[in-house]
PDB file of C-alpha atoms in Angstrom:
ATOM      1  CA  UNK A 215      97.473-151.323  28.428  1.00  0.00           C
ATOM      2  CA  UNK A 216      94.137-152.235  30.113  1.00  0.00           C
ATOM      3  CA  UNK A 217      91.386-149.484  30.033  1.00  0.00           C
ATOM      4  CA  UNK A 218      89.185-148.429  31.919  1.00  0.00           C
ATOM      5  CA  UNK A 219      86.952-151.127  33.958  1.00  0.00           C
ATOM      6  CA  UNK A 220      83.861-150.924  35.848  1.00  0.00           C
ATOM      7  CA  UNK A 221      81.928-153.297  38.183  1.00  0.00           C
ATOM      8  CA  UNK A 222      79.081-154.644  37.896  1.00  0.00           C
ATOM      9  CA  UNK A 223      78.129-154.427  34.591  1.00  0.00           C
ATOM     10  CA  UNK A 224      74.410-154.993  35.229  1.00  0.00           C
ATOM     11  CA  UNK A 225      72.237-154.652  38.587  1.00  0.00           C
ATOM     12  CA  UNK A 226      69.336-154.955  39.220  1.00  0.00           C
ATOM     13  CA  UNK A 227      67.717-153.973  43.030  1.00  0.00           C
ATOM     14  CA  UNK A 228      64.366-152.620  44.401  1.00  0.00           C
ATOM     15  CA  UNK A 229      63.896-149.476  45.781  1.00  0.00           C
ATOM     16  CA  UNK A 230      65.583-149.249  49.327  1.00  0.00           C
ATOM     17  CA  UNK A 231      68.297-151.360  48.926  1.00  0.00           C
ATOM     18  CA  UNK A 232      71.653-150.476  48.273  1.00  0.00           C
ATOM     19  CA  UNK A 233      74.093-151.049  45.370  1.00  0.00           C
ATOM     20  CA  UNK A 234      77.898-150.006  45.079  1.00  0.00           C
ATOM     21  CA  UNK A 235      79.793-149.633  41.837  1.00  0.00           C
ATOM     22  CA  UNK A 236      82.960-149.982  41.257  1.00  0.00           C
ATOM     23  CA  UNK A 237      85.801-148.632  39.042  1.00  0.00           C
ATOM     24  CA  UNK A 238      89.193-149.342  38.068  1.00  0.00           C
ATOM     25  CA  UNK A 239      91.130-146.952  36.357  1.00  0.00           C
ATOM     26  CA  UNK A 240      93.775-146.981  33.937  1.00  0.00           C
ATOM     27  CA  UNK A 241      97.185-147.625  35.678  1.00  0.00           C
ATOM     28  CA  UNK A 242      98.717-143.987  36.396  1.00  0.00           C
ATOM     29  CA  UNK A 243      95.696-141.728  36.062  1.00  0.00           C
ATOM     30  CA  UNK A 244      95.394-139.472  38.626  1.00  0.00           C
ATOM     31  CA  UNK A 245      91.907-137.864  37.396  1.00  0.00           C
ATOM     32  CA  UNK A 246      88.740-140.162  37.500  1.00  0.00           C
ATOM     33  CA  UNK A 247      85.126-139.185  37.326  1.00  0.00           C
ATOM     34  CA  UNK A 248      81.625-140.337  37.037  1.00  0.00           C
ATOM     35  CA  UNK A 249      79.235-139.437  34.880  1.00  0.00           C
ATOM     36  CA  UNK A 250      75.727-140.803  34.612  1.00  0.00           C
ATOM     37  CA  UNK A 251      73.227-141.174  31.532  1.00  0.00           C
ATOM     38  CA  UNK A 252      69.542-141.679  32.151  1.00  0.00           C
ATOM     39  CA  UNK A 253      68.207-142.951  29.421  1.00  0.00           C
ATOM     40  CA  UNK A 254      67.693-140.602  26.398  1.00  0.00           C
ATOM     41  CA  UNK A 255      69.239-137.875  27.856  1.00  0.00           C
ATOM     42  CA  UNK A 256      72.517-136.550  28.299  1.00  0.00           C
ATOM     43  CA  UNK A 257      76.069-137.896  29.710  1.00  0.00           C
ATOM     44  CA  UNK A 258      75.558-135.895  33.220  1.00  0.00           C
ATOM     45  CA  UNK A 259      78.976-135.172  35.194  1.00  0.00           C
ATOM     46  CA  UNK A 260      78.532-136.582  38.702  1.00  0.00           C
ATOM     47  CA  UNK A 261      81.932-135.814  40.603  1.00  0.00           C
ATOM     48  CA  UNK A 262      85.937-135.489  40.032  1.00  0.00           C
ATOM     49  CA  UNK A 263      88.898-136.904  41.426  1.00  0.00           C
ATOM     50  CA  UNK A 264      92.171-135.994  42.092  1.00  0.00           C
ATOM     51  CA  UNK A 265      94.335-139.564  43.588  1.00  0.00           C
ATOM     52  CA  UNK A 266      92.359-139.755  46.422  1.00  0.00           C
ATOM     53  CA  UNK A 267      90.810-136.407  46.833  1.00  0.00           C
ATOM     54  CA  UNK A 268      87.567-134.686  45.668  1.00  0.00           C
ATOM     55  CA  UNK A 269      87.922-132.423  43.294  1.00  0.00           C
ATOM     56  CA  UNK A 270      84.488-131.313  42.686  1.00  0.00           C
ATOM     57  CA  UNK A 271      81.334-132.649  43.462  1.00  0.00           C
ATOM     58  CA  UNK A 272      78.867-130.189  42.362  1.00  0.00           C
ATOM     59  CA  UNK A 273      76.880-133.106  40.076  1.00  0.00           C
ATOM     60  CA  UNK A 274      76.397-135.741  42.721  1.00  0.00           C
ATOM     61  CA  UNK A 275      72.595-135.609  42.813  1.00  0.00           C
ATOM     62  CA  UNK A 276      71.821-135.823  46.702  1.00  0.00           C
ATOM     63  CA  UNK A 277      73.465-137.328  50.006  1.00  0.00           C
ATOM     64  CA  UNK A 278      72.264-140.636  49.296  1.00  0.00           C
ATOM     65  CA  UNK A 279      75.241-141.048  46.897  1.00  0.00           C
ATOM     66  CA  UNK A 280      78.566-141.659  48.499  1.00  0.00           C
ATOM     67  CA  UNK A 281      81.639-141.660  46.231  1.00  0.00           C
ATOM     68  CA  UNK A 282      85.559-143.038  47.582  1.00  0.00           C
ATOM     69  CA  UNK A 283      88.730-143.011  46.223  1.00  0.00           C
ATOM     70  CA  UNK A 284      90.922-145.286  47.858  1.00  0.00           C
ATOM     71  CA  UNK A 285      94.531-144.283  48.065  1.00  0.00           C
ATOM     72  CA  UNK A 286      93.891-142.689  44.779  1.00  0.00           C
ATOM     73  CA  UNK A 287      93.235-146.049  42.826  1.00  0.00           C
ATOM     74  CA  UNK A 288      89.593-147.651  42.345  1.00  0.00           C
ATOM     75  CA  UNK A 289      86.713-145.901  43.401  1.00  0.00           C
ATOM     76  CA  UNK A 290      83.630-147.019  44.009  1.00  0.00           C
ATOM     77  CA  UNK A 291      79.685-145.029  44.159  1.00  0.00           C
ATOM     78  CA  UNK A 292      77.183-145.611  46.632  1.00  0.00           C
ATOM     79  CA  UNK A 293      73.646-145.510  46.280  1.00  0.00           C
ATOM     80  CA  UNK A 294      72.144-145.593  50.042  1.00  0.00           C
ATOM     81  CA  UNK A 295      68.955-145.973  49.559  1.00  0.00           C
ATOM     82  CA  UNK A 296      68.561-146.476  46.042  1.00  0.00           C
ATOM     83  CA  UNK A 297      65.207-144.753  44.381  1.00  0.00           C
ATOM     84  CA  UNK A 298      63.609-144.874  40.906  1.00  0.00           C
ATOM     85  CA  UNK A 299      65.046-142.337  39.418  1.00  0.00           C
ATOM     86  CA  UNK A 300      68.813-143.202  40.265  1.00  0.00           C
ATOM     87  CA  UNK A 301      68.178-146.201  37.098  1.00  0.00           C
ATOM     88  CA  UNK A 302      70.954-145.090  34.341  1.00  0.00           C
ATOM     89  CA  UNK A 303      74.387-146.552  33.323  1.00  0.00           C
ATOM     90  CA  UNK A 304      76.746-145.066  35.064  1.00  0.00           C
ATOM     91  CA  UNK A 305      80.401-143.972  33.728  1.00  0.00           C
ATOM     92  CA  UNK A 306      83.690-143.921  35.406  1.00  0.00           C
ATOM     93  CA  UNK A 307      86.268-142.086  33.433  1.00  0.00           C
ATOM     94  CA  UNK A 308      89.964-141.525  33.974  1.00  0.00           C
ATOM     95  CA  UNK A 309      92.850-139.032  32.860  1.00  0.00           C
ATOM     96  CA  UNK A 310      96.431-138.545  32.553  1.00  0.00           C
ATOM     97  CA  UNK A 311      97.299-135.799  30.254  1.00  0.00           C
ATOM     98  CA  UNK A 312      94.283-133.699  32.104  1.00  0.00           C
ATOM     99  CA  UNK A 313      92.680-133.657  28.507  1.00  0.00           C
ATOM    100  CA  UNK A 314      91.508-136.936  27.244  1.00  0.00           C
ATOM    101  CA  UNK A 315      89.125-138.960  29.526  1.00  0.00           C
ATOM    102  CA  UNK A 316      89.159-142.529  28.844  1.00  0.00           C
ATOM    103  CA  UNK A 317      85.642-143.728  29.311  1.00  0.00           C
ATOM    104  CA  UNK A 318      84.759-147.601  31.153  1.00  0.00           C
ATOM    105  CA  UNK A 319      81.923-149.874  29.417  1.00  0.00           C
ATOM    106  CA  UNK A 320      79.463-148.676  32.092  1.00  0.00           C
ATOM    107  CA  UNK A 321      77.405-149.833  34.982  1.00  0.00           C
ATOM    108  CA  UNK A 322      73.241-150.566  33.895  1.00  0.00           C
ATOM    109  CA  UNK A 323      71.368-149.890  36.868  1.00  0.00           C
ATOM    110  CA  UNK A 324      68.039-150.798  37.164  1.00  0.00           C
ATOM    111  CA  UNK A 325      65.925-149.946  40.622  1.00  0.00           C
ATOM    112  CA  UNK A 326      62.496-151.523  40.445  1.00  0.00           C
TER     113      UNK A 326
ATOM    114  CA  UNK B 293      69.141-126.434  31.865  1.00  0.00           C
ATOM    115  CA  UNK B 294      70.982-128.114  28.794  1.00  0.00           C
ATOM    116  CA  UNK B 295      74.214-126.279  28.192  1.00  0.00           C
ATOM    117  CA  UNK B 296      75.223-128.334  24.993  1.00  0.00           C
ATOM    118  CA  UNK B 297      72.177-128.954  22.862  1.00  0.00           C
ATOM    119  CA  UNK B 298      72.351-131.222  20.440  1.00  0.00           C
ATOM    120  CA  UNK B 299      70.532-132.444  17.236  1.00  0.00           C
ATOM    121  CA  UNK B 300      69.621-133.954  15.586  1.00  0.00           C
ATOM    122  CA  UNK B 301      68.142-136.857  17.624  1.00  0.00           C
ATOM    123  CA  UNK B 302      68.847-139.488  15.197  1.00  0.00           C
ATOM    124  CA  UNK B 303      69.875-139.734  11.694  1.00  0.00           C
ATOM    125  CA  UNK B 304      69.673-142.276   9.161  1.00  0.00           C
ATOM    126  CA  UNK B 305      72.029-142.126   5.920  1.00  0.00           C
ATOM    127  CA  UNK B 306      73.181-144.396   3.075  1.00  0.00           C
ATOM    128  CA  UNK B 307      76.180-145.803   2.430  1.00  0.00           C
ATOM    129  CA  UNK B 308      78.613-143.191   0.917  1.00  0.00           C
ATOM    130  CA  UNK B 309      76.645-140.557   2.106  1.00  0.00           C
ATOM    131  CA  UNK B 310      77.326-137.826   4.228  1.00  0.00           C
ATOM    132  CA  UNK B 311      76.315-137.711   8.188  1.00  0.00           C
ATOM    133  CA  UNK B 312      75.964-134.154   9.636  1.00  0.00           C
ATOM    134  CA  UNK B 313      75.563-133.493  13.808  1.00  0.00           C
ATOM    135  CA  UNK B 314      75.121-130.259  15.425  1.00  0.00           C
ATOM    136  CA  UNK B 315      75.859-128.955  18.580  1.00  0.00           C
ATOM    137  CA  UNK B 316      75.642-125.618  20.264  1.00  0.00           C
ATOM    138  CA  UNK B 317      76.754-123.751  23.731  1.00  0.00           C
ATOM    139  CA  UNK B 318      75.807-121.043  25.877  1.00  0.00           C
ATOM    140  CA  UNK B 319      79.263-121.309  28.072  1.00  0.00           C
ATOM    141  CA  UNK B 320      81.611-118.983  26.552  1.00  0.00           C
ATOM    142  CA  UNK B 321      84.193-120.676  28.994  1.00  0.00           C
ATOM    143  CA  UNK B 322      84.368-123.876  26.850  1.00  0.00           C
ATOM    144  CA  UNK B 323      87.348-124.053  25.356  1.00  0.00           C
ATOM    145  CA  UNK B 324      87.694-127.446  24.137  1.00  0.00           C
ATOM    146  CA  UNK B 325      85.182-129.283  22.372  1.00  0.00           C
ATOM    147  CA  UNK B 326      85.417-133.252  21.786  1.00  0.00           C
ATOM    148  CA  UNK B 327      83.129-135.654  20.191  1.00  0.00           C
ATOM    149  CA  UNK B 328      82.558-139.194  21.210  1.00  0.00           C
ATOM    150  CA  UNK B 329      81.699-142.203  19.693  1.00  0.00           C
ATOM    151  CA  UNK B 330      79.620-145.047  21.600  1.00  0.00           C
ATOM    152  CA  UNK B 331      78.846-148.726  20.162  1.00  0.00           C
ATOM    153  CA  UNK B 332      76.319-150.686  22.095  1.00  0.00           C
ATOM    154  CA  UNK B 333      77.347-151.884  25.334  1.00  0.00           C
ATOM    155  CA  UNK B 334      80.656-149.864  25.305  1.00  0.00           C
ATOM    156  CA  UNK B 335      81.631-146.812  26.992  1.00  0.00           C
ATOM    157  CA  UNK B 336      82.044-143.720  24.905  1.00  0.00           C
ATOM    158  CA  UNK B 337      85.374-143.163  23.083  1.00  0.00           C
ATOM    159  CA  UNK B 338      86.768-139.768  21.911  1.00  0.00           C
ATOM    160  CA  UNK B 339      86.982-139.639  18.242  1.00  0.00           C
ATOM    161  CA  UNK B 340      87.900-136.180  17.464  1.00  0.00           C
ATOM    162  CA  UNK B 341      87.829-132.817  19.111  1.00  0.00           C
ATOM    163  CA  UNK B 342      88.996-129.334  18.154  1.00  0.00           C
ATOM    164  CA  UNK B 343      89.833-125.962  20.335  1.00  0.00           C
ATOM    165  CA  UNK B 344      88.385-122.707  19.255  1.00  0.00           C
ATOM    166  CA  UNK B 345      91.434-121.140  17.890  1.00  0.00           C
ATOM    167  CA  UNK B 346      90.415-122.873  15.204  1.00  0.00           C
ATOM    168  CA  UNK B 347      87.623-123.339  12.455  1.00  0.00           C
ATOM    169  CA  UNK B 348      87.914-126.751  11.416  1.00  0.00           C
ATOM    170  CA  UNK B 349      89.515-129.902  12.061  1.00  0.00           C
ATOM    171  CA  UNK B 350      90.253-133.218   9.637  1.00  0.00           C
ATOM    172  CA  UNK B 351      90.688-136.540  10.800  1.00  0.00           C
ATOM    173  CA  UNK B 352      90.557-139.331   8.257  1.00  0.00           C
ATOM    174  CA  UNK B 353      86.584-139.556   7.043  1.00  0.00           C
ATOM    175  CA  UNK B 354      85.894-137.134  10.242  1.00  0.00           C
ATOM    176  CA  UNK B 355      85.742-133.152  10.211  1.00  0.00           C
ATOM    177  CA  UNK B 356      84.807-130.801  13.181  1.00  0.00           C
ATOM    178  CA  UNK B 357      83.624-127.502  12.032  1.00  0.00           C
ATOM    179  CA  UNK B 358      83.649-124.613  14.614  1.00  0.00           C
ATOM    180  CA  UNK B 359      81.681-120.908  14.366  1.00  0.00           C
ATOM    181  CA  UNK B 360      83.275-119.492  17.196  1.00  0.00           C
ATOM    182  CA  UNK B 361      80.347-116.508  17.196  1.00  0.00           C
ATOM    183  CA  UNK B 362      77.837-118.162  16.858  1.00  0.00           C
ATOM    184  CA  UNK B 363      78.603-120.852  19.714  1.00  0.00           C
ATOM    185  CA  UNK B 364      77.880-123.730  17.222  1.00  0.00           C
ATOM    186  CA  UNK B 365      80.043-126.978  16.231  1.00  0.00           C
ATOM    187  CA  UNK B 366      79.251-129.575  13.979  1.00  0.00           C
ATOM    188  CA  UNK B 367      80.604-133.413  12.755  1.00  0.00           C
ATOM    189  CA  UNK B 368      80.529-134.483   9.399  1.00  0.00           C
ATOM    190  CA  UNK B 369      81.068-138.297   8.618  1.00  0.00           C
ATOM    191  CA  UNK B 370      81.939-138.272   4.947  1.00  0.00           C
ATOM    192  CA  UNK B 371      81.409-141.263   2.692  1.00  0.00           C
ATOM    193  CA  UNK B 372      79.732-143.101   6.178  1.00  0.00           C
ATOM    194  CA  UNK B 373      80.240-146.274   6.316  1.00  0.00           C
ATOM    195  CA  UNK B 374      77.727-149.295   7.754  1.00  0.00           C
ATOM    196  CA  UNK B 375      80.444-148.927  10.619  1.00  0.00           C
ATOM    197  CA  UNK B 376      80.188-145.817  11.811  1.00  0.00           C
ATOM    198  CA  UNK B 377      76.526-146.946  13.070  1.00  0.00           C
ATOM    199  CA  UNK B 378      76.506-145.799  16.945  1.00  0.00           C
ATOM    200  CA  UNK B 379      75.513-142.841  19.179  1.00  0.00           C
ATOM    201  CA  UNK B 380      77.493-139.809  18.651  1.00  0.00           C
ATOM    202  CA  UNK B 381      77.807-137.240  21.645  1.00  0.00           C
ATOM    203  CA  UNK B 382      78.909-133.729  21.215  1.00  0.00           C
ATOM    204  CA  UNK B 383      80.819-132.637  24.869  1.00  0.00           C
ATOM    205  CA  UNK B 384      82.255-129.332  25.940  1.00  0.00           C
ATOM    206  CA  UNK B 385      85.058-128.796  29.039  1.00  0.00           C
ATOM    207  CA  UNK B 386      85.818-125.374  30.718  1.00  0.00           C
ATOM    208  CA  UNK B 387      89.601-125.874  31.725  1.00  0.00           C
ATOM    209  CA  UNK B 388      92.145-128.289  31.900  1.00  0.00           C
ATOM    210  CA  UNK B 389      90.739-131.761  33.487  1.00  0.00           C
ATOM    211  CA  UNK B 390      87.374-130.010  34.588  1.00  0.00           C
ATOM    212  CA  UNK B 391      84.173-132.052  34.067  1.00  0.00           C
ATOM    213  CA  UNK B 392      82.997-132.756  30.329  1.00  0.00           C
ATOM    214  CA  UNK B 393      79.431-131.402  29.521  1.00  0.00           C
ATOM    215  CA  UNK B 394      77.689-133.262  27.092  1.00  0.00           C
ATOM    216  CA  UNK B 395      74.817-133.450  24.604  1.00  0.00           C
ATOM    217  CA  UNK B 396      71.954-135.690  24.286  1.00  0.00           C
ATOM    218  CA  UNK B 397      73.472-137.686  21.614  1.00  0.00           C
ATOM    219  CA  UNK B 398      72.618-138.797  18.032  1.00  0.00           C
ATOM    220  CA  UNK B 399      71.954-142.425  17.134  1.00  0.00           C
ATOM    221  CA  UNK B 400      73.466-143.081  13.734  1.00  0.00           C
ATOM    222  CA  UNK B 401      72.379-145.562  11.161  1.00  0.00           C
ATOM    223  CA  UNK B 402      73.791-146.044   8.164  1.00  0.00           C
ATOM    224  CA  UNK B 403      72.397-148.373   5.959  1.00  0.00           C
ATOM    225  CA  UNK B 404      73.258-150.372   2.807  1.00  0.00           C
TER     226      UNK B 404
END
């Protein structure tokens, strides 16, 4: 069974621009959320899915990020217009049994 | 404000030795309490987690201890091995598929 995977793994863009990151959840797995981690700090929840609808979105940071789930597969985040501070890896999880999240390898971000 | 705090910040320990972590919560809605594992360059994987109906939790080399009054949880690595090297996270969930919140993590190094 494939896990969890996320796209790209690295990027790398100047302030202004903007990125979009992609996930791809495990077959089946209605739940899916993103998390971020800046670095040293914590694993921050950024927004929840349920199939294609938004289940909450009280950690998404501002309206410059934009999160879709189409037809309850993939999802991808965008950052329109990326700043300094959005630099992190960012997380996509996903979940079955509404228990275990099964975490993807990550997305490094880095906004110069 | 952190809601899981977590120390400490990193640990180093010999081979055979034992590695301690501790976490602690405000949120007396938690009610399940996982700890994750994270190599470099991977996303984080649950190793073990325990509910607080009870006070402690085996798994192999890996035991959750839980002091339901005093809002603390621990992991101990017995006999850690070279291994077990990576960043640990402590994470706490309110409800069935709700968002995890998570600590700052520990880097681990065990050493020869």
């Amino acid at each position: 069974e494939a896990g969890v995977t996320q796209f790209p793994s690295h990027s790398v863009i100047e302030k202004g621009q903007t990125v979009t990151l992609r996930c791809d959840p495990i077959s089946g797995h209605d739940n899916l959320y993103w998390y971020r981690r800046v670095m040293g700090k914590e694993i921050k929840f950024l927004l929840h899915f349920v199939k294609e609808s938004k289940q909450d979105e009280s950690g998404m940071p501002n309206n410059r990020f934009l999160a879709e789930r189409t037809g309850g597969t993939y999802s991808t985040l965008k950052v329109q217009p990326a700043e300094l501070e959005d630099s992190g890896v960012y997380f996509c999880a996903s979940s079955q049994d509404r228990v275990q999240q099964f975490f993807g390898p990550g997305t490094r971000l880095t906004v110069l | 404000q952190q809601q899981v705090k977590q120390s400490p910040q990193s640990l180093i320990v010999q081979k055979g030795g034992i590695s301690i972590i501790n976490c602690a919560y405000e949120n007396t809605a938690f009610d399940y309490f996982p700890w994750y594992q994270q190599f470099p360059g991977k996303g984080p994987a649950l190793l073990i987690a325990i509910r607080p109906d009870v006070s402690e939790k085996k798994e192999g080399r890996f035991t959750i201890s839980f002091n339901k009054s005093a809002k603390q949880f621990s992991l101990h690595i017995m006999d850690s091995q070279p291994g077990d090297s990576a960043t640990y996270f402590c994470a706490a969930q309110a409800g069935t598929a709700s968002k995890l919140t998570f600590g700052t993590g520990t880097r681990l190094q065990v050493t020869l």
